[in-house]
PDB file of C-alpha atoms in Angstrom:
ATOM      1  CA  UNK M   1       5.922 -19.795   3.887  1.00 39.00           C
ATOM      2  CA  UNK M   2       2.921 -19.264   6.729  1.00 36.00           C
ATOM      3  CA  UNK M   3       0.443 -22.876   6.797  1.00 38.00           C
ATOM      4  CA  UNK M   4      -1.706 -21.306   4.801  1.00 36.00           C
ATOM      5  CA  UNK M   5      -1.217 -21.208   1.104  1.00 40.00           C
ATOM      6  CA  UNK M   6      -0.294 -18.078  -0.764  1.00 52.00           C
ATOM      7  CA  UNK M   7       0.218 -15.874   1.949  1.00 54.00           C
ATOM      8  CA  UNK M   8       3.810 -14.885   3.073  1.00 54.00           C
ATOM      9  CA  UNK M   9       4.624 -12.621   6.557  1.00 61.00           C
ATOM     10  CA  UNK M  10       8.916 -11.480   6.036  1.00 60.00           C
ATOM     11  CA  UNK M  11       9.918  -9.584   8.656  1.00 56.00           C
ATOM     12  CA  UNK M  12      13.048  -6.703   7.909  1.00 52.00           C
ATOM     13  CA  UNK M  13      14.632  -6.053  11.338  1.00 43.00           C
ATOM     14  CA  UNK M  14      15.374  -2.144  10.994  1.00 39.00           C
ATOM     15  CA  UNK M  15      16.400  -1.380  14.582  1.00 37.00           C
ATOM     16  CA  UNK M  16      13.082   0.415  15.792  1.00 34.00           C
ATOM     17  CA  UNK M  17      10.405  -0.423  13.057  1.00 36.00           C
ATOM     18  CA  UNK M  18       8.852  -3.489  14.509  1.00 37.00           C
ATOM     19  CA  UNK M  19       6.790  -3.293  17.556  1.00 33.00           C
ATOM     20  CA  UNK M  20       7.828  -6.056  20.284  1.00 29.00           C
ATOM     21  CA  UNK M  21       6.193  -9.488  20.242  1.00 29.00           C
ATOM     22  CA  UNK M  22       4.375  -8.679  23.340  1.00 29.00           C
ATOM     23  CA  UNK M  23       2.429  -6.005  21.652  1.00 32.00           C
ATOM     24  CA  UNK M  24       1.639  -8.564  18.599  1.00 34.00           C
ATOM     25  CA  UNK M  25       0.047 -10.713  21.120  1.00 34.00           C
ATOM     26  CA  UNK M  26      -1.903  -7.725  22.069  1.00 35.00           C
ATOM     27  CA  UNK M  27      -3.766  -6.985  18.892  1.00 38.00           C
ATOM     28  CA  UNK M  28      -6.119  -9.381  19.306  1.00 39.00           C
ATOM     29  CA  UNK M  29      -7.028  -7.400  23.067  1.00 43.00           C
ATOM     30  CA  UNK M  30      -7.878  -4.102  21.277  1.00 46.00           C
ATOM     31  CA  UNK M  31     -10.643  -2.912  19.921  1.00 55.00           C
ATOM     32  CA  UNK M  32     -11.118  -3.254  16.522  1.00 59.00           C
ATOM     33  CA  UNK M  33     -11.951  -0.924  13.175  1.00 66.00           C
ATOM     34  CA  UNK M  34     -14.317  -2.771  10.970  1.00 74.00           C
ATOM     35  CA  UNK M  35     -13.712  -1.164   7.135  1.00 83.00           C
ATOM     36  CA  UNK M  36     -15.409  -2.344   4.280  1.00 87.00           C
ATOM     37  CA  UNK M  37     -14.446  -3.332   0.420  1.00 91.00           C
ATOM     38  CA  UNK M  38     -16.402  -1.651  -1.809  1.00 86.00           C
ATOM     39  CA  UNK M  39     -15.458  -3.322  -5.189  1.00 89.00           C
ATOM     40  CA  UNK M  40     -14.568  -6.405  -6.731  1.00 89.00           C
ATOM     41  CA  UNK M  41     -15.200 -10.589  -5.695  1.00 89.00           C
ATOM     42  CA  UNK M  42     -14.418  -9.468  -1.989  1.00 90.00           C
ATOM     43  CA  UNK M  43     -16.955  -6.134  -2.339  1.00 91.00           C
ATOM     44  CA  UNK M  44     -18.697  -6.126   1.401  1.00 88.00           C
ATOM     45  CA  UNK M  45     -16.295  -7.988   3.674  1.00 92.00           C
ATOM     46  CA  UNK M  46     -14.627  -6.953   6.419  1.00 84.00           C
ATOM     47  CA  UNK M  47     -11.170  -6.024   7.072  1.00 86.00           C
ATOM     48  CA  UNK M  48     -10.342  -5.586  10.797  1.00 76.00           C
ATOM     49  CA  UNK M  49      -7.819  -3.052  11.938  1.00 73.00           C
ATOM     50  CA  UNK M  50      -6.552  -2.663  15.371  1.00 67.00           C
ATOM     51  CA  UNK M  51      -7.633   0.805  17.335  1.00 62.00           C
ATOM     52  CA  UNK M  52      -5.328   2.690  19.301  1.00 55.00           C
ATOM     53  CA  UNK M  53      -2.379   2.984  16.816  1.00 52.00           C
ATOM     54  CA  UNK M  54      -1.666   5.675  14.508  1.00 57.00           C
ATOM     55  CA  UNK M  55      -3.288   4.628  11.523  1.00 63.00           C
ATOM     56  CA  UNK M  56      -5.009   6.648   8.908  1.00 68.00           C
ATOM     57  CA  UNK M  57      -6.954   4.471   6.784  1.00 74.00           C
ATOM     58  CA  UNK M  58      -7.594   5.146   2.677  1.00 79.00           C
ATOM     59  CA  UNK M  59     -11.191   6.361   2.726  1.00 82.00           C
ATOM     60  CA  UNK M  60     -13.977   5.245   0.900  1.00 83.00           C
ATOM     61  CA  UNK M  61     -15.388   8.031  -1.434  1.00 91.00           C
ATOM     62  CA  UNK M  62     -11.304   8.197  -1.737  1.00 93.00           C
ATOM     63  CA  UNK M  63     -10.852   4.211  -3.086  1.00 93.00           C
ATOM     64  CA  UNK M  64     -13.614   4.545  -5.315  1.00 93.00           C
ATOM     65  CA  UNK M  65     -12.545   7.171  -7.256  1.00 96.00           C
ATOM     66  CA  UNK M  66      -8.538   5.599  -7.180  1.00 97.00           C
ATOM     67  CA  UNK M  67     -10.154   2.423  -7.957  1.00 97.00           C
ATOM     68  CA  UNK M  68     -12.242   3.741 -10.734  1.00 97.00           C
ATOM     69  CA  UNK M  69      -9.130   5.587 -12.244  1.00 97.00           C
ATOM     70  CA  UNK M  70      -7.091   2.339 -11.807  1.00 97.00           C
ATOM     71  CA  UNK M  71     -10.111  -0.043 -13.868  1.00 96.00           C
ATOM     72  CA  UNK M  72      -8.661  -0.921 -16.572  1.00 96.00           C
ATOM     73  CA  UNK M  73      -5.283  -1.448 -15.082  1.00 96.00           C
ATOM     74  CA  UNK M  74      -6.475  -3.761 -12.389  1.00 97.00           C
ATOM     75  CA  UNK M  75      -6.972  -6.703 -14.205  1.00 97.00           C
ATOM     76  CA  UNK M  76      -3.858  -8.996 -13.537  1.00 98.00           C
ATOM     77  CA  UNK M  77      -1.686  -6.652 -12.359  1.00 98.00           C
ATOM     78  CA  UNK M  78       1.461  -6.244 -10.006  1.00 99.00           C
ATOM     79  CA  UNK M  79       0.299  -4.512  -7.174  1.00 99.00           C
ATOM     80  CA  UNK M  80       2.970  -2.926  -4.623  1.00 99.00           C
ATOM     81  CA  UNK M  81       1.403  -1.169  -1.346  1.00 99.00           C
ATOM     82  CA  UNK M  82       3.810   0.752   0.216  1.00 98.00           C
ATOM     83  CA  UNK M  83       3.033   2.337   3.958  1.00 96.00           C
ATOM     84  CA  UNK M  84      -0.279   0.065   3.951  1.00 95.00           C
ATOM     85  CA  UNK M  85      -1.366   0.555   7.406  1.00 92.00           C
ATOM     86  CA  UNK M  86      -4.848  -1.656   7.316  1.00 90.00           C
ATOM     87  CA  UNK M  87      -3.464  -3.019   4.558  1.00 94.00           C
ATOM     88  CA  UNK M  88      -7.697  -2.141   2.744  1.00 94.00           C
ATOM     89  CA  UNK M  89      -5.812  -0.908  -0.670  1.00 96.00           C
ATOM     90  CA  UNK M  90      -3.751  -3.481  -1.570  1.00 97.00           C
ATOM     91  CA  UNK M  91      -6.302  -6.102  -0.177  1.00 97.00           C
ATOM     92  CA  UNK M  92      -9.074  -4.350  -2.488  1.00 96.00           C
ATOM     93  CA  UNK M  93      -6.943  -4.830  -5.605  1.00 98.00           C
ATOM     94  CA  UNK M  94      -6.401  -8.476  -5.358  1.00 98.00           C
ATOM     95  CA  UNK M  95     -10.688  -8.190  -4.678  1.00 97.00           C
ATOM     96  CA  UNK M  96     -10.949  -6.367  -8.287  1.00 97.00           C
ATOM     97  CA  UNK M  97      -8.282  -8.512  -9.865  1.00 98.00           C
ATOM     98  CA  UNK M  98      -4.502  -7.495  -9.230  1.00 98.00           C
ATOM     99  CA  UNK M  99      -2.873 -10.254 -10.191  1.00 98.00           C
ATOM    100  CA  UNK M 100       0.142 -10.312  -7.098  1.00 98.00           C
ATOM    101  CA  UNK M 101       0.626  -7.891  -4.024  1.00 98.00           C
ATOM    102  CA  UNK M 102       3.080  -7.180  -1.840  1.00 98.00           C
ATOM    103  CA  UNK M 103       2.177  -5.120   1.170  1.00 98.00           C
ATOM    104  CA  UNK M 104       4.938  -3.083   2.960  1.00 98.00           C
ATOM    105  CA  UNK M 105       4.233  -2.071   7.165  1.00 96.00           C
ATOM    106  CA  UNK M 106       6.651  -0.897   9.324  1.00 94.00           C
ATOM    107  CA  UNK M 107       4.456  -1.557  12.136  1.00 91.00           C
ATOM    108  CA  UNK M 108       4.771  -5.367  13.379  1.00 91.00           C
ATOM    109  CA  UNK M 109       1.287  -5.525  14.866  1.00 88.00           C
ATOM    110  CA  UNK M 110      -0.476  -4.031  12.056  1.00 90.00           C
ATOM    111  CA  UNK M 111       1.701  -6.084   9.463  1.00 93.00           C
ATOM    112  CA  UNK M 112      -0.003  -9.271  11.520  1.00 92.00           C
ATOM    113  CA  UNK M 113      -3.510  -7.920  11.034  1.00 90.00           C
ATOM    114  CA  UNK M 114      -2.981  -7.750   7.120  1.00 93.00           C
ATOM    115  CA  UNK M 115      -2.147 -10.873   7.745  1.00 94.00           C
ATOM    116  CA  UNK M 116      -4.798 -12.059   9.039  1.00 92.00           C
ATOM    117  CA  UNK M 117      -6.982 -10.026   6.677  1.00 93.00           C
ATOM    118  CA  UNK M 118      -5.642 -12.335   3.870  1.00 95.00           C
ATOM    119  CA  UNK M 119      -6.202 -15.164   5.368  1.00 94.00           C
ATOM    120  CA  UNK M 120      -9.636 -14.627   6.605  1.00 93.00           C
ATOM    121  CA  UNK M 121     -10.736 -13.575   2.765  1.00 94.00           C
ATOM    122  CA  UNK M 122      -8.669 -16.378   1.170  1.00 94.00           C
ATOM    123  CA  UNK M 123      -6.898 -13.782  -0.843  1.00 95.00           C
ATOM    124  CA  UNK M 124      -2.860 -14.348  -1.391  1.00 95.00           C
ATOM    125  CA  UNK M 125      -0.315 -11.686  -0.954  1.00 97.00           C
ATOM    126  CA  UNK M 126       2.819 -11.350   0.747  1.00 97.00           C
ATOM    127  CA  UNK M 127       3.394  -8.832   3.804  1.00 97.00           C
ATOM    128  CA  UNK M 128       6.812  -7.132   4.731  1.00 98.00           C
ATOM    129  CA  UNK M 129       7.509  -5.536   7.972  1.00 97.00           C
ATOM    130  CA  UNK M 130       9.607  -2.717   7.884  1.00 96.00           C
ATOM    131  CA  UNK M 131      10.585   0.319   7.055  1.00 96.00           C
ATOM    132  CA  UNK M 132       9.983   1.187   3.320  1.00 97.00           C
ATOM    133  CA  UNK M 133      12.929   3.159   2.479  1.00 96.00           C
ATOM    134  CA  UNK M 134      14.666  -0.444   3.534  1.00 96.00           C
ATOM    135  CA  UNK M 135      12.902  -2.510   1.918  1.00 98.00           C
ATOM    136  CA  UNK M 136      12.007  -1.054  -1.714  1.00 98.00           C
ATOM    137  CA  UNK M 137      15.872  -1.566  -2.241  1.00 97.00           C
ATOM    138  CA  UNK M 138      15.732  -5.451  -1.645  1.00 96.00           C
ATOM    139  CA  UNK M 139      12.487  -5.715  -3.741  1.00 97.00           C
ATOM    140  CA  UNK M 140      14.691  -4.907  -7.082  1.00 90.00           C
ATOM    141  CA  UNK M 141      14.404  -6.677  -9.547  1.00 93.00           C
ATOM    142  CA  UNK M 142      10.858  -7.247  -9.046  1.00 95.00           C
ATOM    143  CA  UNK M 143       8.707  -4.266 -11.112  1.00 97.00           C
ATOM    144  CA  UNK M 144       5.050  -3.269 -10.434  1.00 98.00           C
ATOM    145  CA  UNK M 145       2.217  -2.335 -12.609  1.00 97.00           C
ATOM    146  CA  UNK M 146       0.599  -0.023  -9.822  1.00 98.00           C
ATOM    147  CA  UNK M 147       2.681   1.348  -6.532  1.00 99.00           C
ATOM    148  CA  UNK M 148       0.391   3.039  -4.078  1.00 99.00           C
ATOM    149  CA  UNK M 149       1.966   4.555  -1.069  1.00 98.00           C
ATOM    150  CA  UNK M 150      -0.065   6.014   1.806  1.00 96.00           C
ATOM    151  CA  UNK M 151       2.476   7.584   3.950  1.00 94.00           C
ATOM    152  CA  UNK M 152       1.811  10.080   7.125  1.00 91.00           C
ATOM    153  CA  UNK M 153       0.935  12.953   5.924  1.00 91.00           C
ATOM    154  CA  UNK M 154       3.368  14.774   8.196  1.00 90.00           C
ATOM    155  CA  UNK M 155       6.267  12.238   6.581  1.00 92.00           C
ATOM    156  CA  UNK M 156       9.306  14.155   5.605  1.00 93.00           C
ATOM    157  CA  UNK M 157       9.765  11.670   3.388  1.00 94.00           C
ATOM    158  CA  UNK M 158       6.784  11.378   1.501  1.00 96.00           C
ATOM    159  CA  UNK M 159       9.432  13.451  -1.831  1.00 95.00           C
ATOM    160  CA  UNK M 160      11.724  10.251  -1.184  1.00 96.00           C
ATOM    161  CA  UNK M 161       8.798   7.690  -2.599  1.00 97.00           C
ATOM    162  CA  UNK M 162       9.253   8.946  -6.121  1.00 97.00           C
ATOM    163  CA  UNK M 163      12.922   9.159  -6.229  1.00 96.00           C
ATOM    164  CA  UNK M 164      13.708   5.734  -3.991  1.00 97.00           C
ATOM    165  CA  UNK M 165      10.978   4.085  -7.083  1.00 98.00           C
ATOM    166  CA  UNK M 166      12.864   5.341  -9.554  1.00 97.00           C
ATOM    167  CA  UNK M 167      16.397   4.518  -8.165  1.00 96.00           C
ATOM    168  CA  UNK M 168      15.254   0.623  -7.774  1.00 97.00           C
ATOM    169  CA  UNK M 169      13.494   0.669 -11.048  1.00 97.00           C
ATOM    170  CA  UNK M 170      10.433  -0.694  -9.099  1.00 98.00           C
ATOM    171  CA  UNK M 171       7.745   0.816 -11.795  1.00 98.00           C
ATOM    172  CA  UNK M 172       7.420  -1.099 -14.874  1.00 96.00           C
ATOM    173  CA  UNK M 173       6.572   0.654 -17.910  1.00 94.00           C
ATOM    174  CA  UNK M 174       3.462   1.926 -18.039  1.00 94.00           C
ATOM    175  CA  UNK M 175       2.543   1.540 -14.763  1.00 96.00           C
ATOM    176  CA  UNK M 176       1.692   4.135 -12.343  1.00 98.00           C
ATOM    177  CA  UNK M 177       2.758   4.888  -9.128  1.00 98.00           C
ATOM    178  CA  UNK M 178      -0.250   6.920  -6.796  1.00 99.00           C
ATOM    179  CA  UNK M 179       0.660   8.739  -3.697  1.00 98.00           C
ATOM    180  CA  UNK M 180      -1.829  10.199  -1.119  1.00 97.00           C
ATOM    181  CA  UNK M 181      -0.755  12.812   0.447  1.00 97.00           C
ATOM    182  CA  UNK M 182      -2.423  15.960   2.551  1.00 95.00           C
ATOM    183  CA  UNK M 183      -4.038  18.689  -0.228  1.00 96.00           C
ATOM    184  CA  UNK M 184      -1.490  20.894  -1.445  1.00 95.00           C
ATOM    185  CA  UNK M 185       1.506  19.119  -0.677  1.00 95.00           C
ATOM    186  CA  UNK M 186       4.218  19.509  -3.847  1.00 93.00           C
ATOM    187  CA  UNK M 187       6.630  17.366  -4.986  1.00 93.00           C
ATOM    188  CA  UNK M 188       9.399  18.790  -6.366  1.00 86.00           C
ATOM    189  CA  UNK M 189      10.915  17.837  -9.873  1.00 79.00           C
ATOM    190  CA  UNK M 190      13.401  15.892  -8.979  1.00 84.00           C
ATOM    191  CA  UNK M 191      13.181  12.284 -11.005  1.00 90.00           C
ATOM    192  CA  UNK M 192      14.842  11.909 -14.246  1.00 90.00           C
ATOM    193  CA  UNK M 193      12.069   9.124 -15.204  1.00 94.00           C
ATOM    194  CA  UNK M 194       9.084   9.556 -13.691  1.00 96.00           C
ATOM    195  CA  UNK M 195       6.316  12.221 -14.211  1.00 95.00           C
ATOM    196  CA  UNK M 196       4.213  14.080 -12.440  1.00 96.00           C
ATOM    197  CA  UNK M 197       1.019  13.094 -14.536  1.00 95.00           C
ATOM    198  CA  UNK M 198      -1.770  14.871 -12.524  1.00 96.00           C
ATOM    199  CA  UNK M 199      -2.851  15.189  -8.536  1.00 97.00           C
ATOM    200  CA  UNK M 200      -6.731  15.248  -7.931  1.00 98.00           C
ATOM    201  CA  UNK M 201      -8.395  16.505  -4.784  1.00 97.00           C
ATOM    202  CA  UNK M 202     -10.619  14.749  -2.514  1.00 96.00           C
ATOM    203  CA  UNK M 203     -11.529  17.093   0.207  1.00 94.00           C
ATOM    204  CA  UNK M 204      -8.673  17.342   2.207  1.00 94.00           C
ATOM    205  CA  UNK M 205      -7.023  14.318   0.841  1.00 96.00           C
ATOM    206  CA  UNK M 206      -4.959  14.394  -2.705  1.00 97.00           C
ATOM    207  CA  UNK M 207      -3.889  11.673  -5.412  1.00 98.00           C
ATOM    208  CA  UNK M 208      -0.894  12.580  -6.814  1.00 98.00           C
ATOM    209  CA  UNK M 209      -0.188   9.871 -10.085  1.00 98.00           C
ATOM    210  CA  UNK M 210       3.308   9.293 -11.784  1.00 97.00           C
ATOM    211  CA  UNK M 211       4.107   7.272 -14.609  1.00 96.00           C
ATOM    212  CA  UNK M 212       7.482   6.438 -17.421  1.00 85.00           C
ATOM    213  CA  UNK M 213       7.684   9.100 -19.576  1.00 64.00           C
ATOM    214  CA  UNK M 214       4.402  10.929 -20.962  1.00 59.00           C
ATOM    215  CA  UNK M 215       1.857   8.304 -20.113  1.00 59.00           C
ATOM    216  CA  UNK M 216      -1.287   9.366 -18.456  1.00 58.00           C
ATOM    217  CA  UNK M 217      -3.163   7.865 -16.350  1.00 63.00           C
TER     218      UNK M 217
END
């Protein structure tokens, strides 16, 4: 456990997904991305993300309308944030009342500014460095009211998150787990549990939601 209360930093070693120290100390050198949270006891602050890495952040006409599909979910829920770059998501569903979260980033510098993010807003959550598809397996048992994964949209991948959730039983029931993904990206039928429930467009950007069985979202 970090000095400050509530907030965790576990690094997962994967061979290649963590940056070296040397760039670490560097993210406080770069130039910073100021986003803002637009709902909840933390609506208006400031999350800082470093510039110059490859980071696509959730945009804001796009976490309103997930956040105002998500309402009456939020309150006390499990919240799992799976490729969470900035780390804004996750961070803006403790803000509207998400109960836990657990933020996954492969990226070690990154991973240090959610950190930081965290601690600057008092908020408590736990941050994972590595590479998702290694560390969704040591999450199990743990389940999750709400999984959102934000992966490159040029991730082969991205058709693993459903079936790697499923495998690890990571989605409790009735939850829902949201992927943003590039418009008109498919996922193919593959999961015995989960269902496709509905994608909905934003521009260029899509929300694709899944849930147990026939719930909707």
């Amino acid at each position: 456990m970090l000095p400050w209360s509530g907030i965790q930093l576990i690094m997962v070693w994967t061979g290649f997904s963590c940056l070296s120290s040397r760039l670490l100390v560097g993210v406080t050198q770069w130039n910073l991305r100021i986003l803002r949270i637009t709902g909840g006891t933390a609506r208006g602050r400031s999350v800082e993300s470093p510039i110059g890495l490859e980071i696509r952040p959730t945009g804001a006409k796009v976490r309103q309308a997930l956040f105002n599909i998500l309402a009456f979910r939020m309150n006390g829920a499990r919240f799992l944030d799976i490729c969470a770059g900035t780390g804004l998501v996750g961070i803006e569903a403790l803000s509207r009342g998400a109960q836990s979260l657990i933020s996954i980033e492969e990226n070690r510098a990154v991973a240090k500014a959610v950190e930081n993010s965290l601690k600057k807003l008092n908020l408590e959550g736990e941050v994972i460095c590595g590479d998702w598809k290694r560390v969704l397996p040591i999450l199990e048992p743990k389940s999750f009211d709400i999984i959102f994964a934000d992966p490159p949209y040029k991730s082969p991948y991205i058709k693993d998150i459903p079936l790697s959730v499923e495998k690890h039983d990571l989605l409790a029931d009735g939850g829902l787990l949201v992927i943003e993904h590039l418009k008109g990206y498919k996922f193919s039928q593959e999961c015995a549990v989960l269902t496709l429930q509905s994608t909905r467009n934003y521009g260029q950007t899509s929300l694709s939601f899944f849930s147990k069985g026939e719930d909707s979202e």
